[in-house]
GROMACS .gro file of N, CA and C in nm:
model
  435
    1MET      N    1   0.351   0.657   0.687
    1MET     CA    2   0.252   0.534   0.650
    1MET      C    3   0.160   0.592   0.552
    2ARG      N    4   0.116   0.512   0.479
    2ARG     CA    5   0.012   0.536   0.374
    2ARG      C    6  -0.104   0.449   0.382
    3ALA      N    7  -0.213   0.503   0.339
    3ALA     CA    8  -0.348   0.417   0.347
    3ALA      C    9  -0.436   0.476   0.233
    4LEU      N   10  -0.508   0.370   0.181
    4LEU     CA   11  -0.618   0.387   0.085
    4LEU      C   12  -0.741   0.357   0.171
    5VAL      N   13  -0.840   0.444   0.192
    5VAL     CA   14  -0.946   0.418   0.270
    5VAL      C   15  -1.077   0.422   0.176
    6GLN      N   16  -1.159   0.315   0.190
    6GLN     CA   17  -1.277   0.307   0.105
    6GLN      C   18  -1.398   0.280   0.210
    7ARG      N   19  -1.497   0.382   0.184
    7ARG     CA   20  -1.622   0.362   0.264
    7ARG      C   21  -1.706   0.254   0.201
    8VAL      N   22  -1.739   0.158   0.294
    8VAL     CA   23  -1.811   0.037   0.238
    8VAL      C   24  -1.934   0.000   0.302
    9SER      N   25  -2.019  -0.070   0.240
    9SER     CA   26  -2.144  -0.125   0.309
    9SER      C   27  -2.102  -0.258   0.363
   10GLU      N   28  -2.006  -0.326   0.306
   10GLU     CA   29  -1.963  -0.445   0.358
   10GLU      C   30  -1.820  -0.480   0.294
   11ALA      N   31  -1.740  -0.549   0.361
   11ALA     CA   32  -1.603  -0.591   0.318
   11ALA      C   33  -1.570  -0.723   0.389
   12SER      N   34  -1.481  -0.800   0.322
   12SER     CA   35  -1.431  -0.931   0.380
   12SER      C   36  -1.287  -0.953   0.323
   13VAL      N   37  -1.217  -1.031   0.398
   13VAL     CA   38  -1.088  -1.078   0.345
   13VAL      C   39  -1.077  -1.231   0.362
   14THR      N   40  -1.039  -1.297   0.260
   14THR     CA   41  -1.024  -1.450   0.274
   14THR      C   42  -0.882  -1.492   0.237
   15VAL      N   43  -0.832  -1.583   0.325
   15VAL     CA   44  -0.708  -1.649   0.302
   15VAL      C   45  -0.725  -1.801   0.292
   16ASP      N   46  -0.680  -1.860   0.197
   16ASP     CA   47  -0.680  -2.011   0.177
   16ASP      C   48  -0.835  -2.056   0.190
   17GLY      N   49  -0.924  -1.980   0.124
   17GLY     CA   50  -1.068  -2.026   0.122
   17GLY      C   51  -1.144  -1.996   0.244
   18THR      N   52  -1.074  -1.933   0.349
   18THR     CA   53  -1.147  -1.901   0.481
   18THR      C   54  -1.156  -1.761   0.501
   19ILE      N   55  -1.286  -1.701   0.523
   19ILE     CA   56  -1.293  -1.571   0.565
   19ILE      C   57  -1.228  -1.541   0.696
   20ILE      N   58  -1.126  -1.450   0.702
   20ILE     CA   59  -1.052  -1.418   0.829
   20ILE      C   60  -1.085  -1.290   0.896
   21GLY      N   61  -1.166  -1.200   0.807
   21GLY     CA   62  -1.210  -1.079   0.864
   21GLY      C   63  -1.341  -1.035   0.775
   22GLN      N   64  -1.425  -0.978   0.847
   22GLN     CA   65  -1.553  -0.940   0.776
   22GLN      C   66  -1.618  -0.814   0.852
   23ILE      N   67  -1.663  -0.723   0.772
   23ILE     CA   68  -1.736  -0.612   0.845
   23ILE      C   69  -1.863  -0.580   0.768
   24GLY      N   70  -1.955  -0.509   0.830
   24GLY     CA   71  -2.079  -0.446   0.763
   24GLY      C   72  -2.024  -0.303   0.717
   25PRO      N   73  -2.117  -0.203   0.748
   25PRO     CA   74  -2.090  -0.072   0.699
   25PRO      C   75  -1.967  -0.021   0.790
   26GLY      N   76  -1.883   0.050   0.718
   26GLY     CA   77  -1.756   0.109   0.776
   26GLY      C   78  -1.654   0.146   0.669
   27LEU      N   79  -1.529   0.111   0.712
   27LEU     CA   80  -1.415   0.145   0.618
   27LEU      C   81  -1.336   0.031   0.591
   28LEU      N   82  -1.290  -0.005   0.462
   28LEU     CA   83  -1.184  -0.085   0.426
   28LEU      C   84  -1.067   0.005   0.407
   29ILE      N   85  -0.950  -0.040   0.498
   29ILE     CA   86  -0.839   0.041   0.508
   29ILE      C   87  -0.710  -0.049   0.456
   30LEU      N   88  -0.673  -0.014   0.343
   30LEU     CA   89  -0.544  -0.073   0.293
   30LEU      C   90  -0.426   0.014   0.345
   31VAL      N   91  -0.330  -0.063   0.408
   31VAL     CA   92  -0.225   0.013   0.483
   31VAL      C   93  -0.087  -0.032   0.433
   32CYS      N   94   0.005   0.067   0.420
   32CYS     CA   95   0.135   0.038   0.376
   32CYS      C   96   0.232   0.111   0.466
   33ALA      N   97   0.331   0.047   0.531
   33ALA     CA   98   0.430   0.115   0.613
   33ALA      C   99   0.540   0.146   0.512
   34MET      N  100   0.586   0.269   0.528
   34MET     CA  101   0.700   0.310   0.428
   34MET      C  102   0.838   0.320   0.490
   35GLN      N  103   0.938   0.328   0.413
   35GLN     CA  104   1.070   0.334   0.450
   35GLN      C  105   1.084   0.462   0.551
   36GLY      N  106   1.147   0.451   0.663
   36GLY     CA  107   1.162   0.564   0.759
   36GLY      C  108   1.044   0.595   0.842
   37ASP      N  109   0.930   0.535   0.834
   37ASP     CA  110   0.816   0.545   0.932
   37ASP      C  111   0.867   0.519   1.067
   38THR      N  112   0.824   0.597   1.158
   38THR     CA  113   0.863   0.596   1.303
   38THR      C  114   0.746   0.535   1.380
   39ALA      N  115   0.761   0.507   1.510
   39ALA     CA  116   0.676   0.448   1.590
   39ALA      C  117   0.546   0.535   1.623
   40ASP      N  118   0.553   0.660   1.590
   40ASP     CA  119   0.441   0.754   1.612
   40ASP      C  120   0.347   0.755   1.499
   41LYS      N  121   0.387   0.702   1.386
   41LYS     CA  122   0.302   0.712   1.260
   41LYS      C  123   0.169   0.636   1.278
   42PRO      N  124   0.171   0.507   1.330
   42PRO     CA  125   0.047   0.428   1.335
   42PRO      C  126  -0.062   0.509   1.414
   43ALA      N  127  -0.029   0.561   1.529
   43ALA     CA  128  -0.132   0.625   1.607
   43ALA      C  129  -0.180   0.746   1.536
   44ALA      N  130  -0.102   0.827   1.465
   44ALA     CA  131  -0.123   0.932   1.392
   44ALA      C  132  -0.226   0.908   1.280
   45LEU      N  133  -0.188   0.805   1.210
   45LEU     CA  134  -0.278   0.757   1.100
   45LEU      C  135  -0.415   0.706   1.144
   46ALA      N  136  -0.413   0.632   1.257
   46ALA     CA  137  -0.537   0.586   1.311
   46ALA      C  138  -0.634   0.705   1.345
   47ALA      N  139  -0.575   0.799   1.421
   47ALA     CA  140  -0.654   0.902   1.474
   47ALA      C  141  -0.712   0.985   1.348
   48LYS      N  142  -0.634   1.005   1.243
   48LYS     CA  143  -0.683   1.076   1.122
   48LYS      C  144  -0.793   1.001   1.054
   49ILE      N  145  -0.779   0.875   1.045
   49ILE     CA  146  -0.884   0.793   0.974
   49ILE      C  147  -1.017   0.778   1.058
   50ALA      N  148  -0.995   0.763   1.186
   50ALA     CA  149  -1.118   0.748   1.281
   50ALA      C  150  -1.204   0.869   1.282
   51LYS      N  151  -1.138   0.994   1.250
   51LYS     CA  152  -1.206   1.124   1.261
   51LYS      C  153  -1.237   1.172   1.121
   52LEU      N  154  -1.193   1.097   1.014
   52LEU     CA  155  -1.220   1.149   0.871
   52LEU      C  156  -1.369   1.150   0.855
   53ARG      N  157  -1.422   1.272   0.818
   53ARG     CA  158  -1.562   1.292   0.797
   53ARG      C  159  -1.601   1.257   0.660
   54ILE      N  160  -1.634   1.126   0.639
   54ILE     CA  161  -1.680   1.086   0.504
   54ILE      C  162  -1.803   1.003   0.498
   55PHE      N  163  -1.876   1.000   0.615
   55PHE     CA  164  -2.010   0.949   0.618
   55PHE      C  165  -2.121   1.042   0.603
   56ARG      N  166  -2.231   0.999   0.552
   56ARG     CA  167  -2.344   1.107   0.540
   56ARG      C  168  -2.408   1.146   0.668
   57ASP      N  169  -2.449   1.256   0.682
   57ASP     CA  170  -2.532   1.305   0.790
   57ASP      C  171  -2.679   1.303   0.745
   58GLU      N  172  -2.763   1.355   0.823
   58GLU     CA  173  -2.910   1.359   0.791
   58GLU      C  174  -2.944   1.444   0.671
   59ALA      N  175  -2.851   1.536   0.631
   59ALA     CA  176  -2.862   1.618   0.515
   59ALA      C  177  -2.798   1.555   0.400
   60GLU      N  178  -2.756   1.433   0.402
   60GLU     CA  179  -2.678   1.353   0.303
   60GLU      C  180  -2.549   1.427   0.262
   61ARG      N  181  -2.494   1.492   0.358
   61ARG     CA  182  -2.354   1.552   0.331
   61ARG      C  183  -2.247   1.466   0.407
   62MET      N  184  -2.140   1.476   0.346
   62MET     CA  185  -2.031   1.390   0.413
   62MET      C  186  -1.978   1.472   0.526
   63ASN      N  187  -2.031   1.442   0.646
   63ASN     CA  188  -2.008   1.523   0.777
   63ASN      C  189  -1.988   1.442   0.891
   64ARG      N  190  -1.980   1.299   0.876
   64ARG     CA  191  -1.969   1.218   0.999
   64ARG      C  192  -1.844   1.123   0.988
   65SER      N  193  -1.791   1.101   1.096
   65SER     CA  194  -1.670   1.010   1.103
   65SER      C  195  -1.702   0.859   1.127
   66LEU      N  196  -1.613   0.775   1.123
   66LEU     CA  197  -1.630   0.632   1.161
   66LEU      C  198  -1.673   0.631   1.298
   67LEU      N  199  -1.606   0.709   1.384
   67LEU     CA  200  -1.656   0.713   1.527
   67LEU      C  201  -1.799   0.764   1.542
   68ASP      N  202  -1.837   0.860   1.465
   68ASP     CA  203  -1.974   0.914   1.478
   68ASP      C  204  -2.076   0.811   1.452
   69VAL      N  205  -2.056   0.731   1.346
   69VAL     CA  206  -2.162   0.651   1.293
   69VAL      C  207  -2.149   0.506   1.361
   70GLY      N  208  -2.044   0.489   1.433
   70GLY     CA  209  -2.029   0.356   1.501
   70GLY      C  210  -1.998   0.240   1.395
   71GLY      N  211  -1.917   0.276   1.296
   71GLY     CA  212  -1.890   0.185   1.197
   71GLY      C  213  -1.771   0.091   1.237
   72ALA      N  214  -1.746  -0.005   1.156
   72ALA     CA  215  -1.637  -0.100   1.173
   72ALA      C  216  -1.522  -0.072   1.070
   73ALA      N  217  -1.404  -0.133   1.098
   73ALA     CA  218  -1.297  -0.129   1.000
   73ALA      C  219  -1.235  -0.253   0.969
   74LEU      N  220  -1.201  -0.275   0.849
   74LEU     CA  221  -1.129  -0.396   0.802
   74LEU      C  222  -0.986  -0.335   0.752
   75VAL      N  223  -0.883  -0.375   0.825
   75VAL     CA  224  -0.752  -0.335   0.806
   75VAL      C  225  -0.667  -0.438   0.733
   76VAL      N  226  -0.616  -0.411   0.615
   76VAL     CA  227  -0.548  -0.509   0.528
   76VAL      C  228  -0.412  -0.440   0.492
   77SER      N  229  -0.303  -0.525   0.518
   77SER     CA  230  -0.175  -0.484   0.475
   77SER      C  231  -0.157  -0.485   0.329
   78GLN      N  232  -0.093  -0.381   0.262
   78GLN     CA  233  -0.079  -0.370   0.118
   78GLN      C  234   0.048  -0.291   0.081
   79PHE      N  235   0.158  -0.369   0.068
   79PHE     CA  236   0.288  -0.305   0.032
   79PHE      C  237   0.282  -0.235  -0.087
   80THR      N  238   0.195  -0.279  -0.186
   80THR     CA  239   0.193  -0.228  -0.320
   80THR      C  240   0.150  -0.085  -0.315
   81LEU      N  241   0.101  -0.029  -0.214
   81LEU     CA  242   0.068   0.123  -0.209
   81LEU      C  243   0.198   0.192  -0.219
   82ALA      N  244   0.319   0.141  -0.196
   82ALA     CA  245   0.450   0.204  -0.206
   82ALA      C  246   0.502   0.208  -0.358
   83ALA      N  247   0.415   0.167  -0.443
   83ALA     CA  248   0.466   0.142  -0.585
   83ALA      C  249   0.527   0.268  -0.642
   84ASP      N  250   0.642   0.264  -0.712
   84ASP     CA  251   0.698   0.365  -0.776
   84ASP      C  252   0.688   0.329  -0.921
   85THR      N  253   0.614   0.412  -1.007
   85THR     CA  254   0.594   0.377  -1.149
   85THR      C  255   0.655   0.486  -1.237
   86SER      N  256   0.761   0.557  -1.180
   86SER     CA  257   0.806   0.662  -1.253
   86SER      C  258   0.905   0.632  -1.379
   87ARG      N  259   0.948   0.498  -1.371
   87ARG     CA  260   1.031   0.455  -1.471
   87ARG      C  261   0.982   0.315  -1.529
   88GLY      N  262   0.974   0.313  -1.657
   88GLY     CA  263   0.934   0.182  -1.706
   88GLY      C  264   0.782   0.133  -1.672
   89ASN      N  265   0.770   0.004  -1.695
   89ASN     CA  266   0.631  -0.049  -1.679
   89ASN      C  267   0.607  -0.132  -1.567
   90ARG      N  268   0.732  -0.172  -1.499
   90ARG     CA  269   0.723  -0.267  -1.390
   90ARG      C  270   0.748  -0.168  -1.252
   91PRO      N  271   0.629  -0.170  -1.165
   91PRO     CA  272   0.653  -0.085  -1.049
   91PRO      C  273   0.771  -0.135  -0.952
   92GLY      N  274   0.828  -0.040  -0.880
   92GLY     CA  275   0.931  -0.084  -0.790
   92GLY      C  276   0.870  -0.060  -0.648
   93PHE      N  277   0.910  -0.132  -0.551
   93PHE     CA  278   0.845  -0.124  -0.417
   93PHE      C  279   0.949  -0.089  -0.310
   94SER      N  280   1.061  -0.035  -0.349
   94SER     CA  281   1.168  -0.004  -0.245
   94SER      C  282   1.136   0.098  -0.148
   95ALA      N  283   1.031   0.172  -0.177
   95ALA     CA  284   0.990   0.281  -0.076
   95ALA      C  285   0.905   0.212   0.045
   96ALA      N  286   0.874   0.093   0.031
   96ALA     CA  287   0.800   0.024   0.143
   96ALA      C  288   0.895  -0.023   0.253
   97ALA      N  289   0.845  -0.028   0.368
   97ALA     CA  290   0.931  -0.065   0.481
   97ALA      C  291   0.968  -0.210   0.470
   98PRO      N  292   1.080  -0.254   0.524
   98PRO     CA  293   1.119  -0.395   0.528
   98PRO      C  294   1.012  -0.474   0.590
   99PRO      N  295   0.975  -0.606   0.552
   99PRO     CA  296   0.866  -0.673   0.609
   99PRO      C  297   0.857  -0.677   0.759
  100ALA      N  298   0.974  -0.707   0.836
  100ALA     CA  299   0.961  -0.698   0.978
  100ALA      C  300   0.909  -0.572   1.032
  101ASP      N  301   0.959  -0.457   0.978
  101ASP     CA  302   0.907  -0.334   1.025
  101ASP      C  303   0.763  -0.307   0.977
  102GLY      N  304   0.734  -0.337   0.856
  102GLY     CA  305   0.611  -0.324   0.803
  102GLY      C  306   0.505  -0.399   0.880
  103GLU      N  307   0.526  -0.518   0.923
  103GLU     CA  308   0.432  -0.593   1.005
  103GLU      C  309   0.409  -0.532   1.147
  104GLN      N  310   0.521  -0.481   1.207
  104GLN     CA  311   0.513  -0.425   1.325
  104GLN      C  312   0.428  -0.297   1.333
  105LEU      N  313   0.447  -0.205   1.219
  105LEU     CA  314   0.378  -0.085   1.208
  105LEU      C  315   0.233  -0.112   1.170
  106TYR      N  316   0.205  -0.206   1.090
  106TYR     CA  317   0.061  -0.251   1.062
  106TYR      C  318  -0.016  -0.292   1.170
  107GLU      N  319   0.041  -0.375   1.261
  107GLU     CA  320  -0.020  -0.424   1.382
  107GLU      C  321  -0.032  -0.312   1.480
  108ALA      N  322   0.061  -0.224   1.487
  108ALA     CA  323   0.039  -0.114   1.574
  108ALA      C  324  -0.074  -0.009   1.529
  109PHE      N  325  -0.082  -0.002   1.391
  109PHE     CA  326  -0.196   0.078   1.344
  109PHE      C  327  -0.334   0.016   1.381
  110ALA      N  328  -0.344  -0.116   1.353
  110ALA     CA  329  -0.468  -0.179   1.381
  110ALA      C  330  -0.507  -0.168   1.528
  111GLU      N  331  -0.407  -0.185   1.623
  111GLU     CA  332  -0.430  -0.176   1.756
  111GLU      C  333  -0.464  -0.019   1.803
  112ALA      N  334  -0.398   0.061   1.741
  112ALA     CA  335  -0.433   0.215   1.771
  112ALA      C  336  -0.576   0.242   1.729
  113LEU      N  337  -0.607   0.200   1.616
  113LEU     CA  338  -0.743   0.220   1.572
  113LEU      C  339  -0.853   0.154   1.660
  114ALA      N  340  -0.825   0.032   1.693
  114ALA     CA  341  -0.921  -0.042   1.787
  114ALA      C  342  -0.928   0.038   1.919
  115GLY      N  343  -0.817   0.093   1.967
  115GLY     CA  344  -0.814   0.159   2.086
  115GLY      C  345  -0.907   0.287   2.094
  116LEU      N  346  -0.933   0.338   1.970
  116LEU     CA  347  -1.018   0.453   1.957
  116LEU      C  348  -1.169   0.414   1.962
  117GLY      N  349  -1.194   0.294   1.955
  117GLY     CA  350  -1.339   0.251   1.974
  117GLY      C  351  -1.400   0.156   1.875
  118PRO      N  352  -1.366   0.180   1.738
  118PRO     CA  353  -1.434   0.093   1.640
  118PRO      C  354  -1.405  -0.055   1.653
  119GLN      N  355  -1.491  -0.144   1.608
  119GLN     CA  356  -1.450  -0.271   1.572
  119GLN      C  357  -1.352  -0.288   1.470
  120VAL      N  358  -1.239  -0.363   1.484
  120VAL     CA  359  -1.137  -0.371   1.388
  120VAL      C  360  -1.116  -0.521   1.358
  121GLU      N  361  -1.135  -0.539   1.223
  121GLU     CA  362  -1.103  -0.687   1.180
  121GLU      C  363  -0.976  -0.670   1.094
  122ARG      N  364  -0.901  -0.768   1.065
  122ARG     CA  365  -0.781  -0.766   0.999
  122ARG      C  366  -0.762  -0.873   0.896
  123GLY      N  367  -0.678  -0.843   0.799
  123GLY     CA  368  -0.618  -0.934   0.695
  123GLY      C  369  -0.508  -1.009   0.777
  124ARG      N  370  -0.426  -1.080   0.698
  124ARG     CA  371  -0.300  -1.143   0.749
  124ARG      C  372  -0.184  -1.092   0.668
  125PHE      N  373  -0.093  -1.027   0.740
  125PHE     CA  374   0.018  -0.966   0.694
  125PHE      C  375   0.104  -1.069   0.617
  126GLY      N  376   0.138  -1.032   0.491
  126GLY     CA  377   0.220  -1.115   0.395
  126GLY      C  378   0.136  -1.234   0.331
  127ALA      N  379   0.016  -1.245   0.354
  127ALA     CA  380  -0.057  -1.362   0.305
  127ALA      C  381  -0.117  -1.320   0.170
  128ASP      N  382  -0.135  -1.417   0.086
  128ASP     CA  383  -0.215  -1.399  -0.040
  128ASP      C  384  -0.373  -1.391  -0.002
  129MET      N  385  -0.415  -1.264  -0.020
  129MET     CA  386  -0.557  -1.240   0.041
  129MET      C  387  -0.644  -1.219  -0.076
  130LYS      N  388  -0.769  -1.250  -0.061
  130LYS     CA  389  -0.873  -1.213  -0.150
  130LYS      C  390  -0.959  -1.115  -0.082
  131VAL      N  391  -0.978  -0.994  -0.118
  131VAL     CA  392  -1.049  -0.890  -0.053
  131VAL      C  393  -1.169  -0.869  -0.136
  132ALA      N  394  -1.283  -0.856  -0.066
  132ALA     CA  395  -1.414  -0.838  -0.133
  132ALA      C  396  -1.474  -0.712  -0.069
  133LEU      N  397  -1.545  -0.627  -0.145
  133LEU     CA  398  -1.605  -0.513  -0.079
  133LEU      C  399  -1.712  -0.462  -0.172
  134VAL      N  400  -1.798  -0.393  -0.108
  134VAL     CA  401  -1.908  -0.305  -0.174
  134VAL      C  402  -1.870  -0.157  -0.136
  135ASN      N  403  -1.818  -0.089  -0.230
  135ASN     CA  404  -1.769   0.043  -0.207
  135ASN      C  405  -1.913   0.132  -0.204
  136ASP      N  406  -1.916   0.207  -0.097
  136ASP     CA  407  -2.042   0.291  -0.075
  136ASP      C  408  -2.013   0.430  -0.134
  137GLY      N  409  -2.076   0.473  -0.228
  137GLY     CA  410  -2.059   0.606  -0.283
  137GLY      C  411  -2.043   0.613  -0.426
  138PRO      N  412  -1.919   0.576  -0.479
  138PRO     CA  413  -1.809   0.532  -0.414
  138PRO      C  414  -1.726   0.649  -0.343
  139VAL      N  415  -1.671   0.613  -0.225
  139VAL     CA  416  -1.586   0.709  -0.153
  139VAL      C  417  -1.449   0.633  -0.145
  140THR      N  418  -1.336   0.689  -0.196
  140THR     CA  419  -1.208   0.640  -0.181
  140THR      C  420  -1.112   0.749  -0.156
  141ILE      N  421  -1.030   0.743  -0.039
  141ILE     CA  422  -0.952   0.853   0.003
  141ILE      C  423  -0.799   0.802   0.021
  142TRP      N  424  -0.706   0.873  -0.039
  142TRP     CA  425  -0.561   0.835  -0.013
  142TRP      C  426  -0.504   0.924   0.091
  143LEU      N  427  -0.441   0.859   0.193
  143LEU     CA  428  -0.372   0.946   0.303
  143LEU      C  429  -0.238   0.905   0.316
  144ASP      N  430  -0.153   1.005   0.350
  144ASP     CA  431  -0.008   0.986   0.385
  144ASP      C  432   0.003   1.058   0.517
  145VAL      N  433   0.075   0.989   0.608
  145VAL     CA  434   0.114   1.073   0.743
  145VAL      C  435   0.263   1.059   0.764
   0.00000   0.00000   0.00000
């Protein structure tokens, strides 16, 4: 699985003009299931992200995790993270998991993350979503597990 994690002061996702997920301080997590991902990947990715020390401590150093600060997470599926741009100008997405597998792994990731304690809001798999965020820092981290 692949994720792009952004530390945010706020974020939301809108579908058909309606906000379906919204958080204050925490993480916006764009998630992509990749070809060959196994059932253990969602929990591994959730644990890595929950413990990722990218929030400021009292000394203003990135030394605290989402769990440490009690932040929330907005989890949004994004198959375009699998883009292959090695040839030509049109990205290919064949490295992404098929939609049925991708949805199952996305939901398993969101459940695993929620099981670790943070409030988890979600986008809608396969929907045309409008994502708004205020990136805090900015801090943006790319993860593969």
